[in-house]
Every structure is written in structure tokens, then in C-alpha cells.
JSON list of C-alpha atoms in Angstrom, two decimals:
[
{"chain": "T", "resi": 14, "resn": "UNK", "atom": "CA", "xyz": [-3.40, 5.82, -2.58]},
{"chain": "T", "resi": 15, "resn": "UNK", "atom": "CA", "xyz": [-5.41, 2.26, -3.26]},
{"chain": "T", "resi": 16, "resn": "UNK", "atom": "CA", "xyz": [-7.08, 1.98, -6.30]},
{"chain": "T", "resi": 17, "resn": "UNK", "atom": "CA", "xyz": [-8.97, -0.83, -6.44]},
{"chain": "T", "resi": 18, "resn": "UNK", "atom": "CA", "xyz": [-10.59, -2.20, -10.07]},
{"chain": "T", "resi": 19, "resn": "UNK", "atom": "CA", "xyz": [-13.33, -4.59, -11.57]},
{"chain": "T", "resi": 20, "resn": "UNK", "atom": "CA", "xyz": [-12.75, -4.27, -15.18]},
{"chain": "T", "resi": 21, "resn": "UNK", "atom": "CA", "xyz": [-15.15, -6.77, -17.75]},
{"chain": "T", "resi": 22, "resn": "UNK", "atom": "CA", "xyz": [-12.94, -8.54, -20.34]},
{"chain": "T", "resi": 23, "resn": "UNK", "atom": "CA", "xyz": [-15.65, -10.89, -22.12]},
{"chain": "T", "resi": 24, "resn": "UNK", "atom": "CA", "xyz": [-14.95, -9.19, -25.42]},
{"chain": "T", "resi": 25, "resn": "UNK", "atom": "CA", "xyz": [-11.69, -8.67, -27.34]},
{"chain": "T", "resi": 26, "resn": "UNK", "atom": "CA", "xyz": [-12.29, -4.57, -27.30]},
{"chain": "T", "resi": 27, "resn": "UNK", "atom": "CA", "xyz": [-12.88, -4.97, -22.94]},
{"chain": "T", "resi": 28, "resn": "UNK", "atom": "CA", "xyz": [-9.53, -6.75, -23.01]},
{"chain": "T", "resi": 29, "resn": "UNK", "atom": "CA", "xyz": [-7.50, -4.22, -25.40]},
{"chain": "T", "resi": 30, "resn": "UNK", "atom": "CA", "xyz": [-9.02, -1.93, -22.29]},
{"chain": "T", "resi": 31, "resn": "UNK", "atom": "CA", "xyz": [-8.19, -3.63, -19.45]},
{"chain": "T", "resi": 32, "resn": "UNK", "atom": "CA", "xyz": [-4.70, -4.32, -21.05]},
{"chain": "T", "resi": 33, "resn": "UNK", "atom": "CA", "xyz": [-4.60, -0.55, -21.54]},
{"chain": "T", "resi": 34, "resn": "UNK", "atom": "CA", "xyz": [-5.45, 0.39, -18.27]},
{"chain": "T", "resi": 35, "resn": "UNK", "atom": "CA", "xyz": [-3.10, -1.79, -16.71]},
{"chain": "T", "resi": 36, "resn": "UNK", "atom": "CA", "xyz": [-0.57, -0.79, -18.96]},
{"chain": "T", "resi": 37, "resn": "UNK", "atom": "CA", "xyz": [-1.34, 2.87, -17.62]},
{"chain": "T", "resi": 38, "resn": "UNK", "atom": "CA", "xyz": [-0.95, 1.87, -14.08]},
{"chain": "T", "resi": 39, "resn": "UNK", "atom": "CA", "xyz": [2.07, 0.15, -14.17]},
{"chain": "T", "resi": 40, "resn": "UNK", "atom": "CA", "xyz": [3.95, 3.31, -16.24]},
{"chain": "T", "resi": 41, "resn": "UNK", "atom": "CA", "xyz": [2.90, 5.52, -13.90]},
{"chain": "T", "resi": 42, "resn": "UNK", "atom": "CA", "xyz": [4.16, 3.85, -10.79]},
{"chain": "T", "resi": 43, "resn": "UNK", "atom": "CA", "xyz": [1.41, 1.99, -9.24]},
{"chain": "T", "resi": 44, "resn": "UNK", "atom": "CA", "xyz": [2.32, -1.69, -7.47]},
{"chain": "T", "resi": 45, "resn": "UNK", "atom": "CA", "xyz": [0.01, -4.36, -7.78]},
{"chain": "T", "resi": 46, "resn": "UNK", "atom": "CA", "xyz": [-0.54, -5.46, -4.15]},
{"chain": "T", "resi": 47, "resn": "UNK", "atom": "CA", "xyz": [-3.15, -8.14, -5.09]},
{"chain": "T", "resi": 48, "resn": "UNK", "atom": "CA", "xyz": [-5.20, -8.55, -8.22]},
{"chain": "T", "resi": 49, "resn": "UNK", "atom": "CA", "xyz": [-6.83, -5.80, -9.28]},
{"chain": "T", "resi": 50, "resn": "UNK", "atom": "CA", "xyz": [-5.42, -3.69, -6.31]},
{"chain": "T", "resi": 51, "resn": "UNK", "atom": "CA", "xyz": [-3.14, -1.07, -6.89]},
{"chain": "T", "resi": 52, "resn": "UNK", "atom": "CA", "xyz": [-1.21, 1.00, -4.55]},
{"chain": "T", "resi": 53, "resn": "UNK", "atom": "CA", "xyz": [1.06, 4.33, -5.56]},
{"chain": "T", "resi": 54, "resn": "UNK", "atom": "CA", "xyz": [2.67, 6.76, -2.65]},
{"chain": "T", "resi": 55, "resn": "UNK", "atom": "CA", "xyz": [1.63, 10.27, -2.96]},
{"chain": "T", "resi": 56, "resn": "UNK", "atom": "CA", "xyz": [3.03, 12.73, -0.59]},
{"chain": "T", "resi": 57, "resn": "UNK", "atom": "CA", "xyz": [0.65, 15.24, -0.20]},
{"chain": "T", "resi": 58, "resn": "UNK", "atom": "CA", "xyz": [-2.86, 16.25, -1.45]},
{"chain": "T", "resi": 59, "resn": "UNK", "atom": "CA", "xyz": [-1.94, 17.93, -4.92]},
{"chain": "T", "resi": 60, "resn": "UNK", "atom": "CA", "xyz": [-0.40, 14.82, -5.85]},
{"chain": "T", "resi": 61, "resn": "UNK", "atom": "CA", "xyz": [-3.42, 12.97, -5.08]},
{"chain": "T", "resi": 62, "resn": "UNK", "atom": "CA", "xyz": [-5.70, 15.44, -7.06]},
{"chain": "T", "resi": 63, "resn": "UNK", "atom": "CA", "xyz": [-2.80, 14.72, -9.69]},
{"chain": "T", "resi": 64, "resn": "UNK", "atom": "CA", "xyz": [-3.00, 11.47, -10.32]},
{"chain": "T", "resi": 65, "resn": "UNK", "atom": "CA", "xyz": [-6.88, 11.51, -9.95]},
{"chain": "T", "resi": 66, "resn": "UNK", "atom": "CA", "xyz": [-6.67, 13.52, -13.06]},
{"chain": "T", "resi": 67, "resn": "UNK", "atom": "CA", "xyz": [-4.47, 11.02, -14.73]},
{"chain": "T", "resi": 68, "resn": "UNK", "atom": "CA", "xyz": [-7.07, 8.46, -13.76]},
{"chain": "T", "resi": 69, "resn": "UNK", "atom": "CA", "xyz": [-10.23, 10.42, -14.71]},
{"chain": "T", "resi": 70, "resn": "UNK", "atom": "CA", "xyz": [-8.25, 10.40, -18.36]},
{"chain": "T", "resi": 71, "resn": "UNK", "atom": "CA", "xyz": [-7.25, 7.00, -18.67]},
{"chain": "T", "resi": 72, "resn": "UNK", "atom": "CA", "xyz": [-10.33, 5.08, -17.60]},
{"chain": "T", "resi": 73, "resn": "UNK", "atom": "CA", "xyz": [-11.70, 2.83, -19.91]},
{"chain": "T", "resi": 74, "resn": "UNK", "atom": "CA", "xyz": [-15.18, 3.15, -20.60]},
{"chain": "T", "resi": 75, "resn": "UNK", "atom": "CA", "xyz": [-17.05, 0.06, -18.14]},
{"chain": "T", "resi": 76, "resn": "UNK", "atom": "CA", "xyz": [-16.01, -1.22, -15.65]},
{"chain": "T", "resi": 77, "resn": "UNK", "atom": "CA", "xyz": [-15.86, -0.09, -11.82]},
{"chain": "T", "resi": 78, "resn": "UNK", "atom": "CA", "xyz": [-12.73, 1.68, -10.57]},
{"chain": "T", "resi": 79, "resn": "UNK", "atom": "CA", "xyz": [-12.07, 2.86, -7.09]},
{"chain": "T", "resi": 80, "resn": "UNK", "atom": "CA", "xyz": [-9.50, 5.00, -5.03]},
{"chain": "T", "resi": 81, "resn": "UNK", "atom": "CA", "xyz": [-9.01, 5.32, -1.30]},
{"chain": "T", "resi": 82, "resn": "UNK", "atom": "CA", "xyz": [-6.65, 7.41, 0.32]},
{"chain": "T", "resi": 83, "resn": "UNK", "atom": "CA", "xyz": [-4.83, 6.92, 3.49]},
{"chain": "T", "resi": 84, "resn": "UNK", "atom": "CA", "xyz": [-2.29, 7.90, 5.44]},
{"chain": "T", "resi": 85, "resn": "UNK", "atom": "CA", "xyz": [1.26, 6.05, 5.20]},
{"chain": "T", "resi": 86, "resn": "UNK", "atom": "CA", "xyz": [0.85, 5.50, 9.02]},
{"chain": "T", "resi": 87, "resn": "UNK", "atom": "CA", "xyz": [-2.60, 4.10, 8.20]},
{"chain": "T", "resi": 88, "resn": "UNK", "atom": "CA", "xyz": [-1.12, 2.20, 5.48]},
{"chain": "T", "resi": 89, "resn": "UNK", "atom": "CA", "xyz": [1.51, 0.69, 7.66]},
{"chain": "T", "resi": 90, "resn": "UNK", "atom": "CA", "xyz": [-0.55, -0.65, 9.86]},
{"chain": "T", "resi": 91, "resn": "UNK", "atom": "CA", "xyz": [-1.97, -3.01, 7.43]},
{"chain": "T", "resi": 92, "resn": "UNK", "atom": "CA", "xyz": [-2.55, -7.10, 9.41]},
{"chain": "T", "resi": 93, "resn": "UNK", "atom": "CA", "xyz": [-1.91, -10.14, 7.40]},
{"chain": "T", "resi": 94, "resn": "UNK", "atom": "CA", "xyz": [-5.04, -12.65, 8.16]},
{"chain": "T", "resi": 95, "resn": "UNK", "atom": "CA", "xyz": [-3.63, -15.07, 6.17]},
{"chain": "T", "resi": 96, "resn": "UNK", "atom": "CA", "xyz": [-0.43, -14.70, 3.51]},
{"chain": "T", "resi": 97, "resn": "UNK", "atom": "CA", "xyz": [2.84, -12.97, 3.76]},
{"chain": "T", "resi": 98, "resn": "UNK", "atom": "CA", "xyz": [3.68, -9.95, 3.05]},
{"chain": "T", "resi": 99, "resn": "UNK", "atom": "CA", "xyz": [5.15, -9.93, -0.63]},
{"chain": "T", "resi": 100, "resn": "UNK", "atom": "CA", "xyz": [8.96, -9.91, -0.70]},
{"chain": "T", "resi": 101, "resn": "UNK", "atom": "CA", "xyz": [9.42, -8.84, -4.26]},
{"chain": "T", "resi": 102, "resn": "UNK", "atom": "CA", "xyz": [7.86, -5.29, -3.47]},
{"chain": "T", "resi": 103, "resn": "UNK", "atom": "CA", "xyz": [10.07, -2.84, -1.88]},
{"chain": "T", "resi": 104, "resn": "UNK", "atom": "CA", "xyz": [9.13, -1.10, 0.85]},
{"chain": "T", "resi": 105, "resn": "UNK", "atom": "CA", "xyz": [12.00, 1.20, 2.18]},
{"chain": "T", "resi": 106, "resn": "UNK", "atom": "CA", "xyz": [12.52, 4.97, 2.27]},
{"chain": "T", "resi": 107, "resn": "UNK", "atom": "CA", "xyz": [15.62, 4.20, -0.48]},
{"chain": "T", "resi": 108, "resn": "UNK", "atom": "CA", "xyz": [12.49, 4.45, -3.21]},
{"chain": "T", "resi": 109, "resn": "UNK", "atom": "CA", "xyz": [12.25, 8.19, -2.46]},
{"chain": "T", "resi": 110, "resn": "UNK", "atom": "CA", "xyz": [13.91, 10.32, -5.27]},
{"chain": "T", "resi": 111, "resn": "UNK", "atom": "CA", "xyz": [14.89, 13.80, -4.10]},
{"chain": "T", "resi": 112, "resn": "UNK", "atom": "CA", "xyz": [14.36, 15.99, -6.96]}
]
């Protein structure tokens, strides 16, 4: 899942929002690939409705806030026009918990 976001923060309540929001993301396991872009694995479609739920509840009230979902394959597959991919993120099949 990408979830991409354009949140306003001109006022002090927008900001308390955004900070929120972000907040929200980061508890619930979401990576910040670049600013405002958000990635979190999801293996398989009830997960996805899931967190969309999660989402739906935690939005803050403006602001635009999209999610695309592709496969890990697809995801893979990403090019680099310009920048390196960012070392500090791990990207390894050790992250997967076995419950």
C-alpha cells in the first residue's frame, strides 16, 4: 500500500492535524518513503480493507489523502531516476513476524 498526502498546516489547529495524522501513520507501521509518501506491506486484501478503515477513522478533516495498491512484485520493480535508494529502511523478509 502507498498512501500518498497533501495536508494544509497554515493554522495552528491544521498542524495539531497533520501532527496527528502523522503520528497515526507512523504507530501503525507505515514508512515514510519520501515526504508525504507513505508505504505499509499488507499481505492480502482484508488487510488492505483493514487499514482503509483505520484510515477512513483517522483522517483529519482537509486536506487530500490518497492510497494505491500494488503488488510487492510491482512494488519491487520501482527505478531510481535520480537518488538512492534509502539505506536506513529495511527491506528484507527478516521484518515478517509469524504469528
Amino acid at each position: 500500500m502507498i498512501l500518498f498526502f497533501d495536508l494544509p498546516t497554515l493554522t495552528y489547529s491544521q498542524r495539531k492535524s497533520y501532527q496527528k495524522f502523522h503520528k497515526f501513520l507512523i504507530k501503525s507501521g507505515y514508512i515514510m518513503m519520501q515526504e508525504s509518501v507513505y508505504c505499509k506491506l499488507a499481505l492480502n486484501g482484508s488487510i488492505v480493507k483493514s487499514e482503509k478503515l483505520k484510515l477512513e477513522k483517522n483522517k483529519p478533516e482537509e486536506g487530500l489523502i490518497q492510497m494505491l495498491v500494488v503488488t510487492e512484485k510491482q512494488f519491487s520493480q520501482m527505478e531510481y531516476i535520480i537518488g538512492n535508494k534509502q539505506s536506513q529502511i529495511e527491506d528484507s523478509e527478516k521484518r515478517i513476524i509469524i504469528i
